[in-house]
Amino acid sequence: MRIDEVHTHTPFELSDGWSSDPSLRHVVGRLVLLNTPARVHQILDSLAAFAKTCAQTSRPLAALCDRPGAEPRLVQYNEWGQRVDRVETSEGWRGLKDFMTVHGLVGEGYGAEGQEAWLGKPDSLGGREQLGAVARLFSFARNFLFAPDSKVTPCPFSMTDGAVRTLELYGTAEQKGKYLPKLLSRDPTTSWQSGQWMTEVIGGSDVGMTETRATPLVETGRQAKAGDLYTIHGFKWFSSAIDGHASLALARTSSDTSLGSKGLSLFLIPVRKQDRPPIPATASYTDETAATSPFNGIKVHRLKNKLGTRHVPTAELELCGAIGELIGQEGRGVAQIASVLNITRIYSATGCVAAIARSLEVASSYAQVRAVGVQGRPTLLKDIPMHADRLARVGVCYRALLQLYFPTTLLLGKAETGTATPRDLRRLRMLTPVCKAFVAFRTTECIAQCIEAMGGQGYMAENPLPEALRDTLVERIWEGTPSILSLDVARIMVQTKGLALNEWLQDCAAVVDASTGALVAVDRGKVEKIGRQLDKVYAAIKRAYIDGAALATGDGRYARSLLELIAIVTSGVGLVEQAAWSASPSTVAVERGDAGLELETAVRWICGTDGGLDRTLSELDALMDGAKLASFDSQLAFPSRL
């Protein structure tokens, strides 16, 4: 029997990421209306138009990356035996980077410095000067819409974004004038992308073990100052976006290795010789790269062979006399590069939540065209309660993560525009690692469920979901694993002496109390159920982390439980607030959701199994009561080999 004689599948259809996603429109609409009411329609209309542009332009470019041989390739030597270290990328990858550049996916979140001409164009909403703190939310919403068809090009642009912020905070006037116009340019022929080189073989996430060393290019006999040139020697183990133009890198400027991370300084290293600063005539400098190599004291050891993010050229780099400029104060490198991490972690969350949106759209679209036999009758998957139940769980998780992710972007905008209160700054410091970690490990679970919902078709490489699963798995590692980020949250609690946690508890309770009036008319029983569950959570947190001082034990398992509790409750409270907003009258015509559906979503997340609150509380109780012994964990995780 020929293929054209048997049943054929009906392919699923994709829309743009805005018109097909009411949950996204509602949360963005609420946050914009509450913070920039005069610009709400302009912002929402701009996002709707940009979503269509992505579907029409970036999606075909992403398809070019699926052609055979489109993954990046390293050519170390040419046919004459000369070292050239040429990194070749595909037409699709370069086109997607140009798309991000032209549409200002970094620049729209910033002010006019370095991009005055671009913010004045008709397709720009004007950045910080016009949108204030909402400029960040708007910028990340655009990245969110682009991400599913991006082939992870936001990776180099997230580091570029971080470099811009670092220069804003710590760059000299000369450095800002030299580098910001390049990093913020919307002309692909002149724009720069920046990397971030931190990870080394010895240290992994512990940058205090950095071996890379920096030596002044010219001994001046004075104290080092920003802008001084150094030669840098070392080996960077994970260096993403080697096809970029510059990178921020940590290197040791003190010979005293006992200083750990306090002996590290931050440098901006132009990737290519043609872009490095002029070498002073008094300098004793030997270029250790081949004359035929374009790189600035850099040898590309190899490209990483990764499970996912296959189109991102990630390299192992030998720094053999790279010339770099000191950024900020000597010995303050770790504190200064934290500005990059705060931004790249939010980009990680962006890609993850956007991947759930696309996965859910694909699985839902498939369910509306795929019929299977149920009691002898063909039935669409969408009409089978068991199938709808599993996808509904993904939908609940997606809606909850939106409520964790977008408010975090708004807090970042407030911090960058100087409108954040000290309370806001502590909340941002706490929620950034919480958001990144929690979103990362929930995303892979959601995508796997969507693959399962499509059966064999979901497992096919031509389907976007397997690639989405491989690509988002890296977010559980890049920029800190959930365990590392949990320890970061614990440090915040110690540094603020518990103030950050107490403020968060107070604010969560206040939001729920303020929402009760609007929601009681929707369903009093559900409102009371949420209140009882949250009271139980607050009591458990108080018992463990405030009265019990669990974090003082040094047992990192308490930190992981705390991170999950903060994430689940923050997103759940956001769902409650969203439902109350939809139930409340407004004089501004902005699309709102179904308050009843949104309240049901909050109940399922907070009180049901979807959020995982009860499971997390049970694990915390086991830790507190000594029932979950570390010795048993060790035996189960590392069984002896016979």
XYZ file of C-alpha atoms in Angstrom:
642
model
C 0.000 0.000 0.000
C 1.351 3.364 -1.014
C 1.677 6.313 1.398
C -0.972 8.264 -0.497
C -3.460 5.444 0.072
C -3.309 5.504 3.886
C -4.466 7.973 6.487
C -2.412 11.157 6.565
C -1.797 13.481 9.488
C -2.982 17.064 9.452
C -0.041 19.333 10.368
C -0.487 21.740 13.251
C -0.539 25.467 12.532
C 1.349 28.224 14.342
C 0.108 31.752 14.834
C 2.164 34.665 16.090
C 3.018 34.579 19.765
C 0.765 37.476 20.761
C -2.647 37.023 19.138
C -2.741 33.336 20.102
C -1.796 33.888 23.756
C -4.383 35.668 25.934
C -2.464 34.884 29.142
C 0.536 36.822 27.846
C -1.583 39.759 26.717
C -3.381 39.951 30.061
C -0.342 39.948 32.338
C 1.547 42.449 30.177
C -1.543 44.610 29.865
C -2.060 44.689 33.635
C 1.537 45.573 34.473
C 1.809 48.243 31.780
C -1.532 49.798 32.711
C -0.585 49.980 36.387
C 2.789 51.589 35.678
C 2.465 53.599 32.438
C -1.255 54.089 31.807
C -0.759 56.854 29.245
C 1.306 54.594 26.978
C -0.544 51.305 27.452
C -2.227 51.145 24.034
C 0.918 52.233 22.196
C 2.949 49.519 23.942
C 0.386 46.756 23.403
C -0.108 47.696 19.739
C 3.649 47.717 19.223
C 3.962 44.224 20.717
C 1.145 42.930 18.525
C 2.859 44.304 15.408
C 6.246 42.950 16.457
C 4.801 39.467 16.989
C 3.608 39.475 13.377
C 7.037 40.651 12.220
C 8.664 37.738 14.062
C 6.292 35.228 12.469
C 6.876 36.640 8.997
C 10.628 37.344 9.182
C 12.489 35.552 11.953
C 10.629 32.242 11.590
C 11.864 31.736 7.990
C 15.378 32.687 9.090
C 15.207 30.089 11.852
C 14.221 27.494 9.254
C 17.486 28.175 7.418
C 19.337 26.987 10.529
C 17.707 23.566 10.124
C 19.482 22.920 6.846
C 22.220 20.252 6.860
C 25.623 21.664 7.764
C 24.196 24.809 9.359
C 25.826 24.320 12.755
C 28.916 26.429 13.498
C 32.293 25.096 12.400
C 35.836 25.894 13.467
C 38.567 26.024 10.828
C 41.839 26.206 12.749
C 44.198 25.966 9.752
C 43.800 26.902 6.120
C 44.966 24.867 3.152
C 48.479 26.395 3.461
C 48.962 25.244 7.033
C 48.440 28.708 8.467
C 46.590 29.178 11.753
C 43.416 31.135 11.017
C 40.933 30.105 13.778
C 37.946 30.927 11.583
C 34.516 30.335 13.117
C 31.947 29.790 10.393
C 28.240 30.228 11.125
C 25.170 29.762 8.963
C 23.203 32.253 6.916
C 20.226 31.698 9.199
C 22.198 32.405 12.383
C 23.679 35.584 10.959
C 20.256 36.667 9.721
C 18.688 36.171 13.144
C 21.444 38.216 14.771
C 20.858 40.965 12.224
C 17.128 40.804 13.013
C 17.806 41.362 16.713
C 20.146 44.216 15.890
C 17.835 46.024 13.466
C 14.852 45.789 15.804
C 16.789 47.022 18.836
C 16.015 44.088 21.080
C 18.662 45.325 23.510
C 18.465 49.069 22.905
C 14.744 49.548 23.624
C 15.418 48.796 27.271
C 18.004 51.584 27.619
C 18.207 55.357 27.603
C 19.516 57.674 24.931
C 23.232 57.512 25.760
C 24.999 55.892 22.834
C 21.825 55.481 20.734
C 20.241 58.902 20.446
C 19.652 58.546 16.708
C 18.029 55.121 16.995
C 15.533 55.997 19.736
C 14.258 58.880 17.652
C 13.133 56.694 14.755
C 9.416 55.933 14.173
C 9.756 52.205 14.969
C 11.133 52.938 18.464
C 9.071 53.737 21.558
C 11.897 55.858 22.935
C 13.502 53.703 25.626
C 13.776 54.805 29.263
C 13.196 58.492 28.566
C 9.707 57.749 27.236
C 8.656 54.549 29.024
C 10.511 54.791 32.320
C 10.797 51.501 34.208
C 8.376 49.839 31.774
C 11.046 50.097 29.065
C 12.602 46.949 30.525
C 9.322 45.047 30.601
C 8.625 46.158 27.020
C 12.097 45.104 25.897
C 11.806 41.683 27.513
C 8.288 41.202 26.120
C 9.735 41.703 22.631
C 12.512 39.222 23.375
C 9.839 36.826 24.656
C 7.965 37.027 21.339
C 11.153 36.495 19.355
C 12.646 33.699 21.471
C 10.780 30.627 20.104
C 12.101 31.297 16.587
C 15.501 32.609 17.658
C 17.717 29.499 17.659
C 19.076 30.952 20.938
C 20.526 34.089 19.338
C 19.399 35.969 22.483
C 22.342 34.245 24.219
C 24.991 36.622 22.777
C 22.584 39.542 22.986
C 21.903 38.881 26.667
C 25.630 39.228 27.307
C 25.685 42.327 25.116
C 22.871 43.732 27.221
C 24.875 42.936 30.352
C 27.954 44.630 28.917
C 25.949 47.794 28.218
C 24.692 47.885 31.795
C 28.185 47.250 33.177
C 29.608 50.122 31.141
C 26.742 52.354 32.279
C 27.637 51.645 35.894
C 31.428 51.337 35.832
C 32.772 52.556 32.490
C 34.716 55.766 32.147
C 33.351 58.538 29.954
C 35.848 57.512 27.280
C 34.828 53.850 27.459
C 31.146 54.716 27.237
C 31.748 56.969 24.265
C 33.802 54.296 22.517
C 31.760 51.150 23.196
C 28.113 52.031 23.882
C 27.380 53.283 20.337
C 28.746 49.987 18.977
C 26.875 47.740 21.432
C 23.598 49.637 20.958
C 23.856 50.184 17.196
C 20.959 48.973 15.046
C 23.100 48.830 11.931
C 24.323 45.240 11.439
C 27.433 46.508 9.627
C 28.650 48.493 12.639
C 27.049 46.849 15.667
C 28.982 44.793 18.199
C 27.960 41.810 20.309
C 29.720 41.033 23.556
C 30.487 37.777 25.327
C 31.101 36.985 28.979
C 34.091 34.795 29.838
C 34.029 33.585 33.418
C 34.003 29.794 33.575
C 37.369 28.031 33.859
C 38.370 24.385 34.071
C 39.216 24.482 37.761
C 36.381 26.570 39.119
C 33.098 25.927 37.364
C 30.651 28.169 39.202
C 33.324 29.166 41.732
C 35.021 32.140 40.077
C 37.193 32.551 43.182
C 39.382 29.760 41.767
C 40.062 31.671 38.530
C 43.544 30.995 37.156
C 43.571 33.595 34.365
C 46.041 36.407 35.084
C 46.267 39.988 33.875
C 49.492 42.018 33.755
C 49.715 45.762 33.026
C 50.798 46.315 29.442
C 52.926 49.234 30.647
C 54.205 49.563 34.204
C 53.113 53.038 35.277
C 54.262 52.999 38.893
C 50.854 54.286 40.001
C 47.683 52.636 41.219
C 45.658 50.987 38.452
C 42.740 52.942 37.067
C 39.852 52.172 34.742
C 40.900 52.155 31.098
C 44.423 50.846 31.756
C 45.569 48.197 29.269
C 46.558 44.702 30.380
C 47.801 41.533 28.744
C 45.725 38.557 29.766
C 46.800 34.898 29.920
C 44.600 31.959 30.831
C 42.083 29.419 29.581
C 38.339 30.012 29.427
C 36.392 26.752 29.414
C 32.929 27.895 28.238
C 32.981 30.972 25.997
C 29.704 31.476 24.182
C 29.311 33.635 21.104
C 32.921 33.607 19.968
C 31.622 35.083 16.696
C 31.046 38.360 18.576
C 33.245 41.425 18.784
C 34.206 41.807 22.449
C 33.856 40.137 25.800
C 33.879 40.941 29.466
C 36.262 38.645 31.321
C 37.524 38.108 34.839
C 41.254 37.826 35.473
C 43.485 37.865 38.524
C 45.465 41.087 38.979
C 46.860 40.123 42.366
C 49.520 37.456 42.805
C 48.031 36.617 46.212
C 45.786 33.651 45.374
C 44.478 33.540 48.952
C 42.367 36.594 48.099
C 40.091 34.336 46.045
C 37.412 36.317 44.241
C 38.636 39.570 45.853
C 41.751 39.412 43.688
C 39.783 39.429 40.433
C 39.319 42.401 38.136
C 37.038 42.936 35.162
C 38.273 43.562 31.619
C 36.750 44.336 28.258
C 38.629 42.346 25.613
C 38.117 43.115 21.912
C 37.962 39.756 20.159
C 39.844 40.791 17.016
C 43.170 42.480 16.494
C 41.633 45.168 14.317
C 39.467 46.334 17.233
C 41.970 46.282 20.089
C 43.361 49.565 21.455
C 46.657 50.860 20.041
C 49.687 49.315 21.751
C 51.859 52.012 23.375
C 55.347 52.372 21.912
C 56.815 51.857 25.397
C 55.099 48.497 25.822
C 57.019 45.257 25.635
C 54.417 43.093 23.912
C 54.687 39.940 21.833
C 51.652 38.735 19.923
C 51.504 34.999 20.612
C 48.912 34.308 17.919
C 49.782 33.589 14.325
C 50.052 36.532 11.975
C 47.252 34.973 9.934
C 44.906 34.766 12.926
C 42.365 37.585 13.277
C 42.100 37.170 17.052
C 43.475 39.471 19.726
C 45.793 37.177 21.663
C 43.201 34.392 21.532
C 43.492 30.843 20.221
C 40.290 28.876 19.683
C 40.978 25.454 21.160
C 37.751 23.838 19.986
C 33.992 24.372 19.702
C 31.901 22.617 22.323
C 29.836 19.617 21.172
C 26.679 20.287 23.188
C 23.392 18.499 23.767
C 21.462 21.615 22.769
C 21.993 25.232 21.707
C 23.734 23.693 18.719
C 23.770 26.921 16.726
C 25.494 28.968 19.447
C 29.272 28.837 18.789
C 30.570 28.022 22.269
C 34.335 27.643 22.449
C 37.262 26.747 24.639
C 39.671 29.670 24.435
C 43.337 30.013 25.197
C 44.101 33.625 26.125
C 47.727 34.087 25.183
C 48.371 37.789 25.553
C 44.909 39.161 24.836
C 44.882 42.933 25.333
C 42.015 44.184 27.443
C 40.896 47.361 29.199
C 40.316 47.481 32.936
C 36.666 48.186 33.722
C 35.954 49.886 37.012
C 38.054 49.437 40.114
C 40.854 46.875 40.313
C 39.916 43.911 42.519
C 36.163 44.533 42.190
C 35.588 42.317 39.164
C 33.120 39.890 40.715
C 30.868 42.628 42.092
C 30.948 44.439 38.761
C 30.229 41.437 36.550
C 27.207 40.668 38.760
C 25.444 43.326 36.664
C 25.813 40.998 33.688
C 24.570 37.965 35.611
C 21.441 39.724 36.816
C 20.483 40.460 33.221
C 21.527 37.180 31.596
C 19.600 35.236 34.225
C 16.425 37.070 33.271
C 17.147 36.345 29.599
C 17.443 32.666 30.566
C 13.998 32.838 32.130
C 12.712 34.608 29.012
C 13.754 31.790 26.718
C 12.322 29.173 29.059
C 8.851 30.638 29.579
C 8.620 31.490 25.871
C 9.519 27.864 25.063
C 6.590 26.678 27.181
C 4.321 29.093 25.299
C 5.412 27.647 21.955
C 5.273 24.035 23.179
C 1.780 24.495 24.553
C 0.647 26.153 21.329
C 2.038 23.284 19.235
C 0.533 20.565 21.438
C -2.832 22.368 21.644
C -2.951 22.943 17.883
C -2.161 19.283 17.273
C -4.908 18.207 19.688
C -7.454 20.120 17.603
C -6.648 18.229 14.388
C -5.516 14.778 15.577
C -8.309 12.228 15.959
C -7.900 8.831 17.664
C -10.290 5.953 18.256
C -12.339 6.139 21.458
C -14.893 3.336 21.852
C -14.796 2.780 18.119
C -15.402 6.414 17.182
C -12.805 8.922 15.905
C -12.394 11.585 18.577
C -10.202 14.659 18.562
C -7.550 14.682 21.282
C -8.940 17.956 22.619
C -12.226 16.199 23.426
C -10.612 13.490 25.561
C -10.703 14.567 29.239
C -7.482 12.749 30.178
C -5.586 14.478 27.373
C -7.009 17.894 28.227
C -6.119 17.345 31.888
C -2.422 16.831 31.172
C -2.157 19.881 28.918
C -4.168 21.936 31.406
C -1.449 21.260 33.977
C 1.081 22.746 31.563
C -1.245 25.693 31.045
C -1.493 26.324 34.788
C 2.285 26.213 35.160
C 2.763 28.552 32.203
C 0.317 31.129 33.586
C 2.020 30.951 36.986
C 5.502 31.427 35.551
C 4.341 34.507 33.646
C 3.415 36.005 37.026
C 6.897 35.342 38.369
C 8.820 36.404 35.274
C 7.260 39.691 34.113
C 7.127 41.421 37.519
C 10.829 40.605 37.884
C 11.570 42.421 34.614
C 9.630 45.420 35.913
C 11.685 45.455 39.115
C 14.844 45.490 37.001
C 13.476 48.471 35.086
C 12.809 50.322 38.325
C 16.336 49.622 39.538
C 17.872 50.865 36.291
C 15.808 54.063 36.181
C 16.464 54.962 39.810
C 12.799 54.653 40.784
C 13.194 51.523 42.911
C 12.812 51.757 46.680
C 15.282 49.905 48.944
C 12.519 47.338 49.394
C 12.268 46.940 45.588
C 16.030 46.465 45.300
C 16.038 43.738 47.932
C 13.116 42.068 46.159
C 14.921 42.186 42.809
C 18.052 40.758 44.388
C 15.966 37.889 45.774
C 13.681 37.204 42.821
C 16.332 37.202 40.081
C 17.964 33.901 41.130
C 14.588 32.514 42.244
C 12.986 33.260 38.876
C 15.853 31.905 36.809
C 16.229 28.673 38.779
C 12.559 27.827 39.223
C 11.573 28.650 35.661
C 14.434 26.551 34.298
C 13.554 23.282 35.992
C 9.801 23.688 35.531
C 10.213 24.421 31.819
C 11.791 21.116 30.885
C 8.997 19.264 32.705
C 6.361 21.216 30.757
C 7.997 20.684 27.374
C 8.389 16.953 28.022
C 4.662 16.781 28.817
C 3.840 18.521 25.528
C 6.050 16.075 23.622
C 4.264 13.196 25.318
C 0.902 14.725 24.379
C 1.823 14.502 20.695
C 2.933 10.886 20.813
C 5.357 9.786 18.120
C 4.956 13.026 16.170
C 6.161 14.935 19.201
C 9.400 12.954 19.233
C 10.294 13.727 15.627
C 13.285 16.027 15.123
C 11.340 18.100 12.593
C 8.919 19.041 15.373
C 10.150 22.125 17.278
C 9.584 20.569 20.701
C 12.603 18.214 20.936
C 14.914 21.095 20.047
C 13.156 23.291 22.607
C 13.730 20.622 25.259
C 17.438 20.310 24.415
C 17.907 24.076 24.299
C 16.140 24.817 27.581
C 17.922 22.058 29.481
C 21.015 24.246 29.422
C 19.220 26.888 31.467
C 19.405 24.488 34.416
C 23.186 24.922 34.169
C 24.126 28.224 32.504
C 24.350 31.213 34.843
C 24.036 28.945 37.870
C 22.285 25.655 38.585
C 19.207 25.722 40.847
C 21.382 24.508 43.712
C 23.952 27.289 43.225
C 21.198 29.880 42.923
C 19.535 28.525 46.068
C 22.727 29.274 47.967
C 22.631 32.775 46.487
C 19.126 33.227 47.905
C 20.403 32.035 51.291
C 23.179 34.649 51.139
C 20.599 37.355 50.509
C 18.715 36.323 53.626
C 21.903 36.434 55.679
C 23.040 39.764 54.197
C 19.682 41.420 54.905
C 19.352 39.677 58.302
C 16.039 38.226 57.210
C 14.589 41.571 56.142
C 14.156 40.513 52.501
C 12.162 37.453 53.579
C 9.994 39.318 56.084
C 9.191 42.046 53.549
C 8.246 39.445 50.971
C 5.902 37.681 53.407
C 4.256 40.987 54.309
C 3.782 41.992 50.677
C 2.336 38.622 49.640
C -0.208 38.794 52.453
C -1.068 42.394 51.567
C -1.694 41.562 47.890
C -4.010 38.679 48.750
C -5.890 40.815 51.275
C -6.291 43.613 48.720
C -7.570 41.132 46.123
C -10.178 39.509 48.359
C -12.891 42.102 47.880
C -12.998 41.713 44.109
C -12.731 37.924 44.201
C -15.277 37.059 46.896
C -18.011 37.850 44.401
C -16.405 35.444 41.932
C -16.098 32.464 44.314
C -15.830 32.950 48.078
C -14.981 29.301 48.693
C -11.934 29.389 46.451
C -10.711 32.624 47.994
C -10.945 31.148 51.491
C -9.207 27.974 50.353
C -6.287 29.988 48.997
C -6.099 31.977 52.215
C -5.894 28.832 54.375
C -3.158 27.321 52.208
C -1.057 30.474 52.226
C -1.420 30.817 55.992
C -0.003 27.303 56.300
C 2.925 28.220 54.045
C 3.678 31.439 55.921
C 3.701 29.530 59.217
C 6.077 26.895 57.824
C 8.470 29.538 56.489
C 8.390 31.387 59.801
C 9.047 28.174 61.714
C 11.957 27.087 59.540
C 13.659 30.243 58.372
C 12.830 32.966 60.881
C 12.326 31.255 64.258
C 14.276 28.102 63.401
C 17.207 29.772 61.602
C 17.453 26.809 59.205
C 19.836 28.629 56.866
C 22.339 29.060 59.702
C 22.855 25.290 59.735
C 24.781 25.490 56.470
C 22.660 22.668 55.009
C 22.014 23.728 51.440
C 18.893 21.599 51.237
C 17.061 24.220 53.289
C 18.082 26.835 50.735
C 16.629 24.805 47.863
C 13.309 24.414 49.692
C 13.213 28.137 50.395
C 13.828 29.014 46.745
C 10.956 26.798 45.644
C 8.584 28.173 48.284
C 9.363 31.763 47.290
C 8.824 30.935 43.606
C 5.558 29.030 44.046
C 4.037 31.575 46.404
C 5.167 34.623 44.379
C 3.690 33.229 41.182
C 0.546 32.095 43.001
C -0.008 35.501 44.559
C 0.478 36.989 41.093
C -2.292 34.739 39.779
C -4.583 35.965 42.555
C -3.749 39.572 41.753
C -4.364 38.957 38.047
C -7.777 37.446 38.775
C -8.726 40.377 41.008
C -7.656 42.831 38.310
C -9.845 41.048 35.756
C -12.772 41.138 38.185
C -12.418 44.870 38.866
C -13.987 47.657 36.775
C -11.742 49.969 34.775
C -12.087 53.206 32.892
C -9.321 52.187 30.451
C -10.228 49.834 27.605
C -7.550 47.145 28.064
C -8.294 43.484 27.425
C -8.883 41.500 30.615
C -9.254 37.821 31.254
C -11.993 35.660 32.723
C -11.707 36.220 36.481
C -13.334 32.865 37.201
C -10.802 30.994 35.081
C -7.911 32.953 36.562
C -9.089 32.258 40.113
C -9.372 28.550 39.288
C -5.814 28.679 37.945
C -4.638 30.214 41.222
C -6.431 27.519 43.249
C -4.883 24.719 41.221
C -1.402 26.245 41.537
C -1.528 27.145 45.220
C -3.765 24.436 46.658
C -3.460 21.588 44.158
C -0.570 19.504 42.910
C 0.348 21.738 39.967
C 2.404 24.214 41.986
C 3.943 21.633 44.281
C 3.484 23.576 47.525
C 2.435 20.599 49.620
C 5.309 18.496 48.305
C 7.828 21.233 49.076
C 6.363 21.730 52.556
C 6.580 17.983 53.216
C 10.257 17.976 52.220
C 10.890 20.953 54.487
C 9.118 19.222 57.388
C 11.257 16.133 56.833
C 14.399 18.257 57.003
C 13.250 20.082 60.105
C 12.236 16.894 61.910
C 15.468 15.122 61.003
C 13.629 12.454 59.026
C 15.554 13.121 55.819
C 19.081 12.265 56.849
C 21.983 13.395 54.693
C 23.716 10.059 55.331
C 20.881 8.199 53.574
C 21.000 10.714 50.710
C 24.680 9.930 50.282
C 24.116 6.173 50.239
C 21.271 6.475 47.728
C 23.131 8.875 45.436
C 26.565 7.244 45.578
C 26.128 3.494 46.090
C 29.373 1.628 46.641
C 30.697 -0.262 43.658
C 31.292 -3.936 44.196
